[in-house]
């Protein structure tokens, strides 16, 4: 059916990416799931998408690899026929105080979180231009807005993503392409589950709503932005009031 949209969500094996993939399927889109490798978690995301009645595609792709992103998008376009919504969600942390942070801790985080979004957006841009439409959602973080001790690499990648979002929005607004960023606060996923209990309690205490957010609460914002035809260059916080 030509009027069914397709979304590509990176880092959709679990956490926020999985919740976004399911939310977009519930919006009526087919969804391409990207993760580093096939796994039971990926298959669970695929199953949950199919449970909504939509089609799921899967591709293993390291988003930090420019050539791999190009090949992945080419293959998915061949298989799915179109991609209308791109969600750059894949992300990693390598938290350390700057004094202990190694060069590779900085490079790896920038490569996945920031360059990954560049790689995927570049890979899809010509297709969006040909379609005279495209919707890009970049998952940044409140840490990109306010900084965080122990996360200089991560905060730089997420702040960079906001600059990237606004630049892409300005460059392609006239071509029917919108590009927005979401800044989640403290969301309960594997990523935050790795943090020491004391650090999680400290984070929670900084949230006016006094609880962590759920991946589904971020996904609801992504679903809203996926319908956007006139919101572009926006940075939307989903953080329980953490970064007012
Ligand atoms: P998770 O650690 O739970 O999941 C990360 C996802 O990214 C996985 O699907 C993982 O795939 C994928 N991924 C990691 N590296 C790569 C790579 N090189 N190429 C492709 N996929 C990759 O993270 P969250 O769900 O918590 O976070 C999702 C996004 O939201 C991230 O960008 C994160 O920075 C951001 N965010 C999260 C917050 C939180 O509190 N949780 C707060 C603010 C922002 P695989 O399974 O193959 O490893």
Coordinates of N, CA and C in Angstrom, one line a residue, residues 27-199:
X27 N 1.1 4.2 15.2 CA 0.7 5.4 14.4 C 0.3 4.9 13.0
X28 N 0.6 3.7 12.7 CA 0.3 3.1 11.4 C 1.4 3.0 10.4
X29 N 2.7 3.1 11.0 CA 3.8 3.0 10.1 C 4.5 1.6 10.2
X30 N 5.0 1.2 9.0 CA 6.0 0.1 9.1 C 7.3 0.6 9.7
X31 N 8.0 -0.3 10.3 CA 9.2 0.2 11.0 C 10.4 -0.7 10.7
X32 N 11.5 0.0 10.4 CA 12.8 -0.7 10.2 C 13.6 -0.5 11.5
X33 N 14.0 -1.6 12.1 CA 14.7 -1.6 13.4 C 16.2 -1.8 13.1
X34 N 16.9 -0.8 13.7 CA 18.4 -0.9 13.5 C 19.0 -1.2 14.9
X35 N 19.9 -2.1 14.9 CA 20.8 -2.3 16.1 C 22.1 -2.8 15.7
X36 N 23.1 -3.0 16.6 CA 24.4 -3.4 16.2 C 24.4 -4.8 15.6
X37 N 23.5 -5.7 16.2 CA 23.5 -7.1 15.8 C 22.1 -7.7 16.1
X38 N 21.8 -8.8 15.4 CA 20.6 -9.5 15.7 C 20.7 -10.1 17.1
X39 N 19.6 -10.1 17.8 CA 19.6 -10.6 19.2 C 18.1 -11.0 19.6
X40 N 17.9 -11.7 20.7 CA 16.6 -12.0 21.2 C 15.8 -10.6 21.4
X41 N 16.6 -9.6 21.9 CA 15.9 -8.3 22.1 C 15.4 -7.7 20.8
X42 N 16.2 -7.8 19.8 CA 15.8 -7.2 18.5 C 14.5 -8.0 18.0
X43 N 14.6 -9.3 18.2 CA 13.4 -10.1 17.7 C 12.2 -9.8 18.5
X44 N 12.4 -9.4 19.8 CA 11.2 -9.0 20.6 C 10.6 -7.7 20.1
X45 N 11.5 -6.8 19.7 CA 11.0 -5.5 19.1 C 10.2 -5.8 17.8
X46 N 10.8 -6.6 17.0 CA 10.2 -7.0 15.7 C 8.8 -7.6 16.0
X47 N 8.7 -8.5 17.0 CA 7.5 -9.2 17.4 C 6.4 -8.1 17.8
X48 N 6.9 -7.2 18.7 CA 6.0 -6.2 19.2 C 5.4 -5.3 18.1
X49 N 6.3 -5.0 17.1 CA 5.8 -4.1 16.0 C 4.8 -4.9 15.2
X50 N 5.1 -6.2 14.9 CA 4.2 -7.0 14.1 C 2.8 -7.2 14.8
X51 N 2.9 -7.3 16.2 CA 1.7 -7.4 17.0 C 0.7 -6.3 16.7
X52 N 1.2 -5.1 16.3 CA 0.3 -4.0 16.0 C -0.3 -4.1 14.7
X53 N 0.2 -5.1 13.9 CA -0.4 -5.3 12.5 C 0.5 -4.6 11.5
X54 N 1.6 -4.0 11.9 CA 2.5 -3.3 10.9 C 3.6 -4.3 10.5
X55 N 4.3 -3.9 9.5 CA 5.5 -4.7 9.0 C 6.7 -4.2 9.7
X56 N 7.6 -5.2 10.1 CA 8.9 -4.8 10.7 C 10.0 -5.3 9.8
X57 N 11.0 -4.5 9.7 CA 12.3 -4.8 9.0 C 13.4 -4.8 10.0
X58 N 14.4 -5.6 9.8 CA 15.6 -5.4 10.7 C 16.9 -5.4 9.9
X59 N 17.8 -4.5 10.3 CA 19.1 -4.5 9.7 C 20.1 -4.2 10.8
X60 N 21.2 -5.0 10.8 CA 22.3 -4.8 11.7 C 23.2 -3.8 11.1
X61 N 23.5 -2.7 11.9 CA 24.3 -1.6 11.3 C 24.9 -0.9 12.5
X62 N 26.2 -0.7 12.4 CA 26.9 0.2 13.4 C 26.8 1.6 12.9
X63 N 26.0 2.5 13.5 CA 25.7 3.8 13.0 C 26.9 4.7 12.9
X64 N 28.0 4.3 13.6 CA 29.2 5.1 13.5 C 30.0 4.9 12.2
X65 N 29.6 3.9 11.5 CA 30.3 3.5 10.2 C 29.5 4.1 9.0
X66 N 30.1 5.1 8.4 CA 29.5 5.9 7.4 C 29.1 5.0 6.2
X67 N 30.0 4.2 5.7 CA 29.7 3.3 4.6 C 28.6 2.3 4.9
X68 N 28.7 1.8 6.1 CA 27.6 0.8 6.6 C 26.3 1.4 6.6
X69 N 26.2 2.7 7.0 CA 24.9 3.3 7.1 C 24.3 3.5 5.6
X70 N 25.2 3.9 4.7 CA 24.8 4.0 3.3 C 24.2 2.7 2.8
X71 N 25.0 1.7 3.0 CA 24.6 0.3 2.5 C 23.3 -0.1 3.1
X72 N 23.1 0.1 4.4 CA 21.9 -0.3 5.2 C 20.7 0.4 4.6
X73 N 20.8 1.8 4.4 CA 19.7 2.5 3.9 C 19.3 2.1 2.5
X74 N 20.3 1.9 1.6 CA 20.1 1.4 0.3 C 19.3 0.1 0.3
X75 N 19.7 -0.8 1.1 CA 19.1 -2.1 1.2 C 17.6 -2.0 1.7
X76 N 17.5 -1.1 2.7 CA 16.1 -1.0 3.3 C 15.2 -0.3 2.3
X77 N 15.7 0.7 1.6 CA 14.8 1.4 0.6 C 14.4 0.4 -0.5
X78 N 15.3 -0.5 -0.8 CA 15.0 -1.5 -1.8 C 13.9 -2.4 -1.3
X79 N 14.0 -2.8 0.0 CA 13.0 -3.8 0.6 C 11.7 -3.1 0.9
X80 N 11.8 -1.9 1.5 CA 10.5 -1.3 2.0 C 9.9 -0.3 1.0
X81 N 10.7 0.1 0.0 CA 10.1 1.0 -1.0 C 10.3 2.5 -0.6
X82 N 10.2 2.8 0.6 CA 10.4 4.2 1.1 C 10.7 4.2 2.5
X83 N 11.3 5.3 2.9 CA 11.5 5.6 4.4 C 11.1 7.1 4.5
X84 N 10.1 7.3 5.4 CA 9.6 8.7 5.6 C 10.0 9.4 6.8
X85 N 10.3 8.6 7.9 CA 10.7 9.1 9.2 C 12.0 8.5 9.6
X86 N 12.9 9.3 10.0 CA 14.2 8.8 10.6 C 14.3 9.2 12.0
X87 N 14.5 8.2 12.9 CA 14.7 8.5 14.3 C 16.2 8.1 14.7
X88 N 17.0 9.1 14.9 CA 18.4 8.9 15.3 C 18.4 8.7 16.8
X89 N 18.3 7.5 17.2 CA 18.2 7.2 18.7 C 19.4 6.5 19.3
X90 N 20.2 5.8 18.4 CA 21.3 5.0 19.0 C 22.2 5.8 19.8
X91 N 22.6 5.4 20.9 CA 23.5 6.1 21.8 C 24.2 5.3 22.8
X92 N 25.4 5.8 23.2 CA 26.1 5.1 24.2 C 26.7 6.1 25.2
X93 N 27.1 5.6 26.4 CA 27.8 6.4 27.4 C 29.2 5.8 27.7
X94 N 30.1 6.6 28.0 CA 31.4 6.2 28.5 C 31.8 7.2 29.6
X95 N 31.0 7.1 30.7 CA 31.1 8.2 31.7 C 32.4 8.1 32.5
X96 N 33.0 9.3 32.6 CA 34.2 9.4 33.5 C 34.5 10.9 33.7
X97 N 35.1 11.2 34.8 CA 35.5 12.6 35.0 C 36.6 12.8 33.9
X98 N 36.7 14.1 33.5 CA 37.6 14.4 32.4 C 39.0 14.0 32.6
X99 N 39.4 14.1 33.9 CA 40.8 13.7 34.3 C 41.1 12.2 33.9
X100 N 40.1 11.4 34.0 CA 40.2 10.0 33.7 C 39.8 9.6 32.3
X101 N 39.1 10.5 31.6 CA 38.6 10.2 30.3 C 39.7 10.0 29.3
X102 N 39.6 8.8 28.6 CA 40.6 8.5 27.6 C 40.1 9.0 26.3
X103 N 41.1 9.2 25.4 CA 40.7 9.7 24.0 C 39.6 8.8 23.4
X104 N 39.8 7.5 23.5 CA 38.7 6.6 22.9 C 37.4 6.7 23.6
X105 N 37.3 7.1 24.8 CA 36.0 7.3 25.5 C 35.3 8.5 24.8
X106 N 36.1 9.5 24.5 CA 35.5 10.7 23.9 C 35.1 10.4 22.4
X107 N 36.1 9.8 21.7 CA 35.9 9.5 20.3 C 34.7 8.5 20.0
X108 N 34.6 7.5 20.9 CA 33.5 6.5 20.7 C 32.1 7.1 20.9
X109 N 32.0 7.9 21.9 CA 30.7 8.5 22.2 C 30.3 9.5 21.1
X110 N 31.3 10.3 20.6 CA 31.0 11.3 19.5 C 30.6 10.5 18.2
X111 N 31.4 9.4 18.0 CA 31.2 8.6 16.8 C 29.8 8.0 16.7
X112 N 29.3 7.5 17.8 CA 27.9 6.8 17.8 C 26.8 7.9 17.9
X113 N 26.9 8.8 18.9 CA 25.8 9.6 19.3 C 25.7 10.8 18.3
X114 N 26.8 11.3 17.8 CA 26.7 12.5 16.9 C 26.9 12.2 15.5
X115 N 28.1 11.5 15.2 CA 28.4 11.2 13.8 C 27.4 10.1 13.3
X116 N 26.9 9.3 14.2 CA 25.8 8.3 13.8 C 24.6 9.0 13.2
X117 N 24.2 10.1 13.8 CA 23.1 10.9 13.3 C 23.4 11.5 11.9
X118 N 24.6 12.0 11.8 CA 25.1 12.6 10.5 C 25.1 11.5 9.4
X119 N 25.6 10.3 9.8 CA 25.7 9.2 8.8 C 24.3 8.8 8.3
X120 N 23.4 8.6 9.2 CA 22.1 8.1 8.8 C 21.3 9.2 8.0
X121 N 21.5 10.5 8.5 CA 20.7 11.6 7.8 C 21.3 11.7 6.4
X122 N 22.6 11.7 6.3 CA 23.2 11.8 4.9 C 22.7 10.7 4.0
X123 N 22.7 9.5 4.6 CA 22.3 8.3 3.8 C 20.8 8.5 3.2
X124 N 20.0 9.2 4.0 CA 18.6 9.3 3.6 C 18.2 10.6 2.9
X125 N 19.1 11.5 2.9 CA 18.8 12.9 2.5 C 18.3 13.0 1.0
X126 N 19.0 12.3 0.2 CA 18.6 12.3 -1.3 C 17.2 11.7 -1.4
X127 N 16.9 10.7 -0.7 CA 15.6 10.1 -0.8 C 14.5 11.1 -0.3
X128 N 14.8 11.7 0.8 CA 13.8 12.7 1.3 C 13.7 13.9 0.3
X129 N 14.8 14.3 -0.3 CA 14.7 15.4 -1.3 C 13.8 15.0 -2.5
X130 N 14.1 13.8 -2.9 CA 13.3 13.2 -4.1 C 11.8 13.2 -3.7
X131 N 11.5 12.8 -2.5 CA 10.1 12.7 -2.0 C 9.5 14.1 -1.7
X132 N 10.4 15.1 -1.6 CA 9.9 16.4 -1.2 C 9.3 16.4 0.2
X133 N 9.7 15.4 1.0 CA 9.2 15.2 2.4 C 10.2 14.3 3.2
X134 N 10.2 14.6 4.5 CA 11.0 13.8 5.3 C 10.9 14.3 6.7
X135 N 11.0 13.4 7.7 CA 10.8 13.8 9.1 C 11.9 13.2 9.9
X136 N 12.8 14.0 10.5 CA 14.0 13.5 11.2 C 13.8 13.9 12.7
X137 N 14.0 12.9 13.5 CA 13.9 13.1 15.0 C 15.2 12.6 15.6
X138 N 15.9 13.6 16.2 CA 17.2 13.2 16.9 C 17.0 13.1 18.4
X139 N 17.4 12.0 19.0 CA 17.3 11.9 20.4 C 18.6 12.4 21.1
X140 N 18.4 13.6 21.6 CA 19.5 14.3 22.3 C 19.3 14.0 23.8
X141 N 19.5 14.9 24.7 CA 19.4 14.7 26.1 C 19.4 16.1 26.8
X142 N 18.8 16.1 28.0 CA 18.9 17.3 28.8 C 20.3 17.6 29.1
X143 N 21.2 16.6 29.2 CA 22.6 16.8 29.4 C 23.3 17.7 28.4
X144 N 22.7 17.6 27.2 CA 23.2 18.5 26.1 C 22.8 19.9 26.3
X145 N 21.8 20.1 27.1 CA 21.4 21.5 27.4 C 22.1 22.1 28.6
X146 N 22.3 21.2 29.6 CA 22.8 21.8 30.9 C 24.2 21.2 31.3
X147 N 24.8 20.3 30.5 CA 26.1 19.7 30.9 C 25.9 18.8 32.1
X148 N 26.9 17.9 32.4 CA 26.8 17.0 33.5 C 28.2 16.5 33.9
X149 N 28.6 16.7 35.2 CA 29.9 16.2 35.6 C 30.0 14.7 35.3
X150 N 31.1 14.3 34.7 CA 31.3 12.9 34.4 C 30.8 12.5 33.0
X151 N 30.3 13.5 32.3 CA 29.7 13.2 31.0 C 30.2 14.2 29.9
X152 N 31.4 14.7 30.0 CA 31.8 15.7 29.1 C 31.7 15.2 27.6
X153 N 32.0 14.0 27.4 CA 31.9 13.4 26.0 C 30.5 13.3 25.6
X154 N 29.6 12.7 26.5 CA 28.2 12.5 26.2 C 27.5 13.9 26.0
X155 N 27.8 14.8 26.9 CA 27.1 16.1 26.8 C 27.5 16.9 25.5
X156 N 28.8 16.7 25.1 CA 29.3 17.3 23.9 C 28.5 16.7 22.7
X157 N 28.4 15.4 22.7 CA 27.7 14.7 21.6 C 26.2 15.2 21.5
X158 N 25.6 15.3 22.7 CA 24.1 15.6 22.7 C 23.9 17.1 22.4
X159 N 24.8 18.0 22.8 CA 24.7 19.4 22.5 C 25.0 19.6 21.0
X160 N 25.9 18.8 20.5 CA 26.2 18.8 19.0 C 25.0 18.4 18.2
X161 N 24.3 17.4 18.8 CA 23.1 16.9 18.1 C 22.0 18.0 17.9
X162 N 22.0 18.9 18.9 CA 21.0 20.0 18.9 C 21.4 21.0 17.8
X163 N 22.7 21.3 17.7 CA 23.2 22.2 16.6 C 23.0 21.6 15.3
X164 N 23.2 20.3 15.2 CA 23.0 19.6 13.9 C 21.5 19.6 13.5
X165 N 20.6 19.4 14.5 CA 19.2 19.4 14.3 C 18.8 20.8 13.7
X166 N 19.2 21.9 14.3 CA 18.8 23.2 13.9 C 19.3 23.5 12.5
X167 N 20.5 23.1 12.2 CA 21.2 23.4 10.9 C 20.5 22.6 9.8
X168 N 20.2 21.3 10.1 CA 19.4 20.5 9.0 C 18.1 21.1 8.8
X169 N 17.4 21.5 9.9 CA 16.1 22.1 9.8 C 16.1 23.4 9.0
X170 N 17.1 24.2 9.2 CA 17.2 25.5 8.4 C 17.5 25.1 6.9
X171 N 18.5 24.2 6.7 CA 18.9 23.9 5.3 C 17.8 23.3 4.5
X172 N 16.9 22.5 5.1 CA 15.9 21.7 4.3 C 14.5 22.0 4.5
X173 N 14.2 23.1 5.3 CA 12.8 23.4 5.6 C 12.0 23.7 4.3
X174 N 12.7 24.4 3.4 CA 12.0 24.8 2.1 C 11.8 23.6 1.2
X175 N 12.4 22.4 1.5 CA 12.3 21.2 0.7 C 11.3 20.2 1.3
X176 N 10.6 20.7 2.4 CA 9.6 19.8 3.0 C 10.1 18.8 4.0
X177 N 11.4 19.1 4.4 CA 12.0 18.2 5.4 C 12.0 18.9 6.8
X178 N 11.4 18.2 7.8 CA 11.5 18.8 9.1 C 12.5 18.0 10.0
X179 N 13.1 18.7 10.9 CA 14.1 18.0 11.8 C 14.0 18.6 13.2
X180 N 13.8 17.7 14.1 CA 13.6 18.2 15.5 C 14.4 17.3 16.5
X181 N 14.6 17.8 17.7 CA 15.3 17.0 18.7 C 14.5 16.8 19.9
X182 N 14.6 15.7 20.5 CA 14.0 15.4 21.8 C 15.1 15.3 22.9
X183 N 14.9 15.9 24.0 CA 15.8 15.8 25.1 C 15.2 15.1 26.3
X184 N 15.4 13.8 26.4 CA 14.9 13.1 27.5 C 15.7 13.5 28.8
X185 N 15.0 13.4 29.9 CA 15.8 13.6 31.2 C 16.3 12.2 31.7
X186 N 15.8 11.8 32.8 CA 16.2 10.6 33.4 C 15.1 9.5 33.1
X187 N 15.4 8.6 32.2 CA 14.5 7.6 31.8 C 15.0 6.2 32.2
X188 N 14.1 5.4 32.6 CA 14.4 4.0 33.1 C 14.7 3.1 31.9
X189 N 16.0 2.8 31.7 CA 16.4 1.9 30.6 C 17.7 1.2 31.1
X190 N 18.2 0.3 30.2 CA 19.5 -0.4 30.5 C 20.6 0.7 30.7
X191 N 20.5 1.8 29.9 CA 21.6 2.8 30.0 C 21.7 3.4 31.4
X192 N 20.5 3.8 32.0 CA 20.5 4.4 33.3 C 20.6 3.3 34.4
X193 N 20.2 2.1 34.0 CA 20.2 0.9 35.0 C 21.7 0.6 35.4
X194 N 22.6 0.9 34.5 CA 24.1 0.7 34.8 C 24.6 1.6 35.9
X195 N 23.9 2.7 36.1 CA 24.4 3.7 37.0 C 24.3 3.2 38.5
X196 N 25.3 3.6 39.3 CA 25.2 3.2 40.7 C 23.9 3.8 41.4
X197 N 23.4 3.0 42.3 CA 22.1 3.4 43.0 C 22.1 4.8 43.5
X198 N 23.2 5.2 44.1 CA 23.3 6.6 44.7 C 23.2 7.6 43.6
X199 N 23.8 7.4 42.4 CA 23.7 8.4 41.3 C 22.3 8.5 40.8

